[in-house]
Coordinates of C-alpha atoms in Angstrom, one line a residue:
M1 CA 47.4 -67.3 -42.3
S2 CA 45.6 -70.3 -43.8
T3 CA 46.7 -73.8 -43.0
M4 CA 47.8 -74.4 -46.5
Q5 CA 50.0 -71.2 -46.6
G6 CA 51.5 -72.1 -43.3
D7 CA 52.4 -75.6 -44.4
E8 CA 54.0 -74.3 -47.6
L9 CA 56.1 -71.9 -45.6
N10 CA 57.1 -74.6 -43.1
I11 CA 58.2 -76.8 -46.0
F12 CA 60.2 -74.0 -47.5
F13 CA 61.8 -73.3 -44.1
D14 CA 62.7 -77.0 -43.7
K15 CA 64.4 -77.0 -47.0
L16 CA 66.4 -73.9 -46.0
V17 CA 67.5 -75.6 -42.8
V18 CA 68.5 -78.9 -44.7
F19 CA 70.4 -77.3 -47.5
G20 CA 71.7 -74.3 -45.5
G21 CA 70.2 -71.7 -47.8
G22 CA 73.3 -71.7 -49.9
S23 CA 76.4 -70.7 -48.0
R24 CA 74.5 -69.5 -45.0
V25 CA 73.2 -72.0 -42.4
I26 CA 69.7 -71.2 -41.2
T27 CA 68.7 -72.8 -37.9
E28 CA 66.1 -70.3 -36.6
W29 CA 63.3 -68.1 -37.9
K30 CA 65.4 -65.0 -37.2
D31 CA 67.9 -66.2 -39.8
I32 CA 65.5 -66.4 -42.8
P33 CA 66.1 -64.2 -45.8
M34 CA 64.2 -60.9 -46.2
E35 CA 62.3 -62.2 -49.3
L36 CA 60.8 -65.1 -47.3
L37 CA 60.1 -62.8 -44.3
M38 CA 58.2 -60.4 -46.5
R39 CA 56.3 -63.2 -48.0
I40 CA 55.2 -64.2 -44.5
V41 CA 54.4 -60.6 -43.6
C42 CA 52.0 -60.4 -46.5
L43 CA 49.9 -63.3 -45.0
L44 CA 49.7 -61.6 -41.5
D45 CA 47.1 -59.1 -40.3
D46 CA 48.4 -55.6 -39.5
R47 CA 48.5 -56.1 -35.7
T48 CA 50.8 -59.1 -36.1
V49 CA 53.0 -57.3 -38.6
I50 CA 53.6 -54.6 -35.9
V51 CA 54.4 -57.3 -33.3
A52 CA 56.7 -59.1 -35.7
S53 CA 58.7 -55.9 -36.4
G54 CA 59.7 -56.0 -32.7
V55 CA 61.0 -59.6 -32.7
C56 CA 64.6 -58.7 -33.5
S57 CA 66.6 -56.0 -35.2
G58 CA 66.8 -58.0 -38.4
W59 CA 63.1 -58.4 -38.6
R60 CA 62.5 -54.8 -37.7
D61 CA 64.8 -53.6 -40.4
A62 CA 63.3 -55.8 -43.1
I63 CA 59.7 -55.0 -42.2
C64 CA 60.3 -51.3 -41.9
L65 CA 62.0 -51.3 -45.3
G66 CA 59.6 -53.6 -47.1
L67 CA 56.2 -52.7 -45.7
T68 CA 54.1 -50.6 -48.1
H69 CA 50.5 -51.2 -46.9
L70 CA 49.3 -50.6 -43.4
S71 CA 45.9 -50.2 -41.7
L72 CA 45.4 -49.1 -38.1
S73 CA 41.6 -48.8 -38.4
W74 CA 41.3 -51.7 -35.9
C75 CA 42.9 -49.5 -33.2
T76 CA 40.2 -48.0 -31.0
N77 CA 42.2 -46.3 -28.3
N78 CA 45.9 -45.4 -28.8
M79 CA 46.0 -44.8 -32.6
N80 CA 47.6 -41.4 -32.2
N81 CA 50.6 -42.7 -30.1
L82 CA 50.8 -45.7 -32.4
V83 CA 51.2 -43.5 -35.5
L84 CA 53.8 -41.3 -33.7
S85 CA 55.8 -44.5 -33.0
L86 CA 55.4 -46.3 -36.4
A87 CA 55.6 -43.5 -38.9
P88 CA 59.3 -42.8 -38.4
K89 CA 60.0 -46.5 -38.9
F90 CA 57.7 -47.4 -41.9
T91 CA 59.0 -44.8 -44.2
N92 CA 58.2 -46.7 -47.5
L93 CA 54.4 -46.8 -46.9
R94 CA 52.3 -46.2 -50.0
V95 CA 48.9 -47.0 -48.5
L96 CA 47.8 -46.0 -45.0
N97 CA 44.3 -46.5 -43.5
L98 CA 43.7 -44.5 -40.3
R99 CA 39.9 -44.5 -40.5
Q100 CA 38.3 -44.0 -37.1
K101 CA 35.0 -45.4 -36.0
D102 CA 33.3 -44.4 -32.7
K103 CA 35.5 -41.5 -31.5
P104 CA 38.3 -39.2 -33.0
L105 CA 41.7 -40.4 -32.1
L106 CA 44.1 -38.5 -34.3
D107 CA 45.7 -35.1 -33.6
D108 CA 47.6 -32.9 -36.0
N109 CA 50.9 -34.0 -34.6
A110 CA 50.3 -37.5 -35.8
V111 CA 49.6 -36.4 -39.4
E112 CA 52.6 -34.1 -39.3
T113 CA 54.7 -37.1 -38.3
I114 CA 53.3 -39.1 -41.3
A115 CA 54.1 -36.2 -43.7
N116 CA 57.6 -35.8 -42.4
N117 CA 58.5 -39.4 -42.8
C118 CA 56.3 -41.1 -45.5
H119 CA 57.1 -39.0 -48.5
D120 CA 56.0 -41.7 -51.0
L121 CA 52.5 -42.0 -49.6
E122 CA 49.9 -42.4 -52.3
D123 CA 46.7 -43.5 -50.6
L124 CA 45.6 -42.0 -47.2
D125 CA 42.4 -42.5 -45.3
L126 CA 41.8 -40.0 -42.5
S127 CA 38.0 -40.3 -42.4
K128 CA 36.2 -39.3 -39.3
S129 CA 39.2 -37.5 -37.9
F130 CA 37.1 -34.7 -36.2
K131 CA 40.0 -33.3 -34.2
L132 CA 42.2 -32.5 -37.2
G133 CA 42.6 -29.0 -38.5
D134 CA 44.3 -27.2 -41.4
Q135 CA 47.7 -27.8 -39.9
S136 CA 47.4 -31.5 -41.0
L137 CA 46.6 -30.4 -44.6
Y138 CA 49.5 -28.0 -44.7
A139 CA 51.8 -30.9 -43.6
L140 CA 50.5 -33.3 -46.1
A141 CA 50.8 -30.8 -48.9
R142 CA 54.5 -30.2 -48.1
G143 CA 55.4 -33.8 -47.3
C144 CA 53.3 -36.1 -49.5
P145 CA 53.2 -34.7 -53.0
E146 CA 52.6 -38.3 -54.5
L147 CA 49.1 -38.5 -53.0
T148 CA 46.7 -39.9 -55.5
K149 CA 43.9 -40.9 -53.2
L150 CA 42.7 -39.0 -50.1
N151 CA 39.7 -39.7 -47.9
I152 CA 39.0 -36.9 -45.4
S153 CA 35.2 -37.5 -45.2
G154 CA 33.7 -36.3 -42.0
C155 CA 36.8 -34.1 -41.1
S156 CA 34.7 -31.1 -40.1
G157 CA 37.7 -29.2 -38.8
F158 CA 39.3 -28.5 -42.2
S159 CA 38.7 -25.2 -43.9
D160 CA 38.7 -24.3 -47.6
H161 CA 42.0 -22.5 -47.1
G162 CA 43.7 -25.7 -46.1
L163 CA 42.1 -27.6 -48.9
K164 CA 43.2 -25.0 -51.5
F165 CA 46.8 -25.2 -50.1
L166 CA 46.7 -29.0 -50.4
S167 CA 45.5 -28.9 -54.0
G168 CA 48.4 -26.6 -54.9
Y169 CA 51.0 -29.3 -54.0
C170 CA 49.2 -32.6 -54.3
R171 CA 48.5 -32.3 -58.0
K172 CA 48.4 -36.0 -58.7
L173 CA 45.1 -36.5 -56.8
K174 CA 42.7 -38.9 -58.6
V175 CA 40.3 -39.8 -55.9
L176 CA 39.1 -37.3 -53.3
N177 CA 36.4 -37.9 -50.6
L178 CA 35.2 -34.7 -49.0
C179 CA 31.7 -36.0 -47.9
G180 CA 30.6 -33.9 -45.0
C181 CA 33.5 -31.4 -45.1
V182 CA 31.2 -28.5 -45.1
K183 CA 33.7 -25.8 -44.2
A184 CA 36.4 -27.2 -46.6
A185 CA 34.4 -28.0 -49.7
T186 CA 33.4 -24.5 -50.9
D187 CA 33.4 -23.1 -54.4
K188 CA 36.7 -21.4 -53.7
A189 CA 38.3 -24.7 -52.8
L190 CA 36.8 -26.5 -55.8
K191 CA 38.0 -23.8 -58.2
S192 CA 41.5 -24.5 -56.9
I193 CA 41.1 -28.3 -57.2
G194 CA 39.8 -27.8 -60.8
Y195 CA 42.8 -25.7 -61.6
N196 CA 45.5 -27.8 -60.0
C197 CA 44.3 -31.5 -59.9
R198 CA 43.8 -32.1 -63.6
Q199 CA 44.0 -35.9 -63.2
L200 CA 41.0 -36.1 -60.8
E201 CA 38.7 -39.0 -61.6
S202 CA 36.4 -39.3 -58.6
I203 CA 35.2 -36.8 -56.0
N204 CA 32.6 -37.1 -53.3
L205 CA 31.0 -33.8 -52.2
G206 CA 28.0 -35.3 -50.5
W207 CA 26.3 -33.0 -48.0
C208 CA 28.7 -30.2 -48.6
E209 CA 26.0 -27.5 -48.5
G210 CA 28.4 -24.7 -49.5
V211 CA 28.9 -26.2 -53.0
G212 CA 27.4 -24.3 -55.8
D213 CA 27.4 -24.1 -59.6
V214 CA 30.7 -22.2 -59.6
G215 CA 32.6 -24.9 -57.9
V216 CA 31.1 -27.9 -59.8
M217 CA 31.6 -26.1 -63.1
S218 CA 35.2 -25.5 -62.2
L219 CA 35.7 -29.2 -61.7
A220 CA 33.9 -30.0 -65.0
Y221 CA 36.2 -27.6 -67.0
G222 CA 39.4 -28.5 -65.2
C223 CA 39.0 -32.3 -64.8
P224 CA 38.0 -33.8 -68.1
D225 CA 38.8 -37.4 -66.8
L226 CA 36.2 -37.2 -64.1
H227 CA 34.1 -40.3 -64.1
A228 CA 32.4 -40.2 -60.6
I229 CA 31.0 -37.2 -58.7
D230 CA 28.6 -37.3 -55.7
L231 CA 26.7 -34.1 -55.3
C232 CA 24.0 -35.6 -52.9
G233 CA 22.7 -32.9 -50.7
C234 CA 24.3 -30.0 -52.5
V235 CA 21.1 -28.2 -52.5
F236 CA 22.3 -25.0 -54.3
I237 CA 23.4 -26.5 -57.5
T238 CA 21.3 -26.1 -60.6
D239 CA 21.1 -27.5 -64.2
E240 CA 24.2 -25.4 -65.0
S241 CA 26.4 -27.8 -63.0
V242 CA 25.0 -31.0 -64.7
I243 CA 25.2 -29.4 -68.2
A244 CA 28.9 -28.5 -67.6
L245 CA 29.6 -32.1 -66.5
A246 CA 27.7 -33.5 -69.5
N247 CA 29.6 -31.3 -72.0
N248 CA 33.1 -31.6 -70.6
C249 CA 33.3 -34.9 -68.7
L250 CA 32.6 -37.4 -71.5
H251 CA 33.8 -40.4 -69.3
L252 CA 31.3 -39.7 -66.6
R253 CA 30.0 -43.0 -65.2
S254 CA 28.5 -42.2 -61.8
L255 CA 26.5 -39.1 -60.8
G256 CA 24.8 -38.5 -57.4
L257 CA 22.1 -35.8 -57.3
Y258 CA 20.0 -36.9 -54.3
Y259 CA 17.9 -34.0 -53.0
C260 CA 19.2 -31.6 -55.6
Q261 CA 15.7 -30.2 -56.1
N262 CA 16.8 -27.4 -58.5
I263 CA 17.7 -29.9 -61.2
T264 CA 15.1 -29.9 -64.0
D265 CA 14.6 -31.7 -67.4
R266 CA 17.3 -29.5 -69.0
A267 CA 19.9 -31.4 -67.1
M268 CA 18.6 -34.8 -68.1
Y269 CA 18.4 -33.9 -71.8
A270 CA 22.0 -32.5 -71.6
L271 CA 23.2 -35.8 -70.2
A272 CA 21.3 -37.7 -72.9
H273 CA 22.7 -35.5 -75.6
S274 CA 26.2 -36.0 -74.3
R275 CA 25.8 -39.7 -75.2
V276 CA 25.0 -38.7 -78.8
K277 CA 28.1 -36.5 -78.9
N278 CA 30.3 -39.3 -77.7
R279 CA 28.8 -42.0 -79.9
H280 CA 30.9 -41.2 -83.0
E281 CA 34.1 -41.6 -81.0
V282 CA 33.0 -44.9 -79.6
L283 CA 31.7 -46.4 -82.8
W284 CA 35.0 -45.8 -84.5
E285 CA 36.4 -48.5 -82.1
S286 CA 33.9 -51.0 -83.7
V287 CA 33.4 -52.8 -80.5
K288 CA 29.8 -53.1 -79.5
T289 CA 30.4 -54.1 -75.9
R290 CA 32.6 -51.1 -75.4
Y291 CA 29.8 -48.9 -76.6
E292 CA 27.4 -50.5 -74.1
E293 CA 29.8 -49.9 -71.3
E294 CA 30.4 -46.3 -72.1
G295 CA 28.4 -43.5 -70.4
L296 CA 26.4 -43.3 -67.2
M297 CA 26.2 -46.5 -65.3
N298 CA 24.9 -45.1 -61.9
L299 CA 22.6 -42.1 -61.4
N300 CA 20.8 -41.1 -58.2
I301 CA 18.0 -38.5 -58.7
S302 CA 16.0 -39.4 -55.6
Q303 CA 14.0 -36.4 -54.3
C304 CA 14.6 -34.5 -57.5
T305 CA 10.9 -33.8 -57.8
A306 CA 11.0 -31.3 -60.7
L307 CA 11.9 -34.0 -63.2
T308 CA 9.4 -35.5 -65.6
P309 CA 9.1 -38.9 -67.1
P310 CA 9.9 -38.0 -70.8
A311 CA 13.3 -36.4 -69.8
V312 CA 14.3 -39.3 -67.6
Q313 CA 13.1 -41.9 -70.1
A314 CA 15.2 -40.2 -72.8
L315 CA 18.2 -40.6 -70.5
C316 CA 17.5 -44.2 -69.9
D317 CA 17.1 -44.8 -73.6
S318 CA 20.5 -43.2 -74.2
F319 CA 22.4 -45.2 -71.5
P320 CA 21.6 -49.0 -71.5
A321 CA 23.6 -49.4 -68.3
L322 CA 21.0 -47.5 -66.3
H323 CA 18.6 -50.0 -64.8
T324 CA 15.3 -49.7 -63.0
C325 CA 14.6 -53.5 -63.0
P326 CA 14.7 -55.4 -59.7
G327 CA 18.1 -56.5 -58.6
R328 CA 19.9 -54.2 -60.9
H329 CA 18.9 -50.7 -59.6
S330 CA 21.5 -48.3 -61.0
L331 CA 19.0 -45.5 -61.6
I332 CA 17.7 -44.5 -58.2
I333 CA 14.4 -42.5 -58.3
S334 CA 13.0 -43.0 -54.8
G335 CA 10.8 -40.1 -53.7
C336 CA 9.8 -39.2 -57.3
L337 CA 6.4 -40.7 -57.6
N338 CA 5.9 -39.2 -61.0
L339 CA 8.7 -41.2 -62.4
T340 CA 7.3 -44.6 -61.7
S341 CA 6.6 -45.1 -65.5
V342 CA 10.3 -44.8 -66.4
H343 CA 11.9 -48.1 -67.4
C344 CA 15.3 -49.2 -68.5
T345 CA 16.0 -50.5 -72.0
C346 CA 16.1 -54.2 -71.0
R347 CA 12.5 -54.0 -69.9
T348 CA 11.4 -52.9 -73.4
V349 CA 12.3 -56.3 -74.8
T350 CA 9.2 -58.3 -75.4
P351 CA 8.9 -62.0 -74.6
Y352 CA 8.7 -62.7 -78.3
S353 CA 11.9 -60.8 -79.2
R354 CA 13.7 -62.4 -76.1
S355 CA 12.9 -65.9 -77.4
A356 CA 14.0 -64.9 -80.9
Q357 CA 17.3 -63.7 -79.6
V358 CA 17.9 -67.0 -77.8

């Protein structure tokens, strides 16, 4: 904790000692109220919190009851055993980060223990858990129905059957990262997600080579609140996927199409036209800044070599938040040499008109 925070807590503790904390005399740290203890815990790193929970039974009970956020991503060796030990104690967790770095550490039994004890879990990061299989997804589906955010990127052991099962129970999902989950992220699984997870706002399908138009269109039709979708490396999708997103997901802000070489000008014009469709609704709000913030703000069309300058320029003209100028690149066109003439709306302002605006 910082020096200032530590000083404040020491002053508070001194007052408790002097005045007795009301009717209760406090002479040691173990006697401090739960409210103050949890305030201290919020200032500690996760390793120290775990150590603090073993100081005494009072601290253990207070921390186990009050702790809602925990990250074990720092653990490089015994994460599985640590989860098996902690999950039955920290039953009120809402956010749990188990991201692994260099080597897979988690087994299905650890995830099952989480699911059996942490029923209010909302945000779970299991990325790079290469050893996990569908058994983990089945357990999460049955034990953690409150999940709104799930990151299983790089979990190559999951299948589409496990993902379909999960979507049938975890219907509150809003953010789902499936990057690299080649066996899990199939059109069958995406159809199930589109049907069950109607609140979905963001999904990462990067490098899921089995994803096609059927799956993406299912998401577009079933998840109207979708505002971010990454389809980078989904080489089989065509204009039909983008057109479905443009027509049905009017709050779309970020779209990744890197190396989707079947995408043509039809998709770009469909996106541009969606802006026109949505304009009437936005103008009724009579807030100019809101209009400028609506629509696409990030688009990656690198290596989409079939696109032509007029179509992409039409898109830029429709969405002022798409920038090609230095330092503000939100329209990524690397690898598309024929698009070098495309420019964002702010670059169309002449020096004269700029000075006039000032």
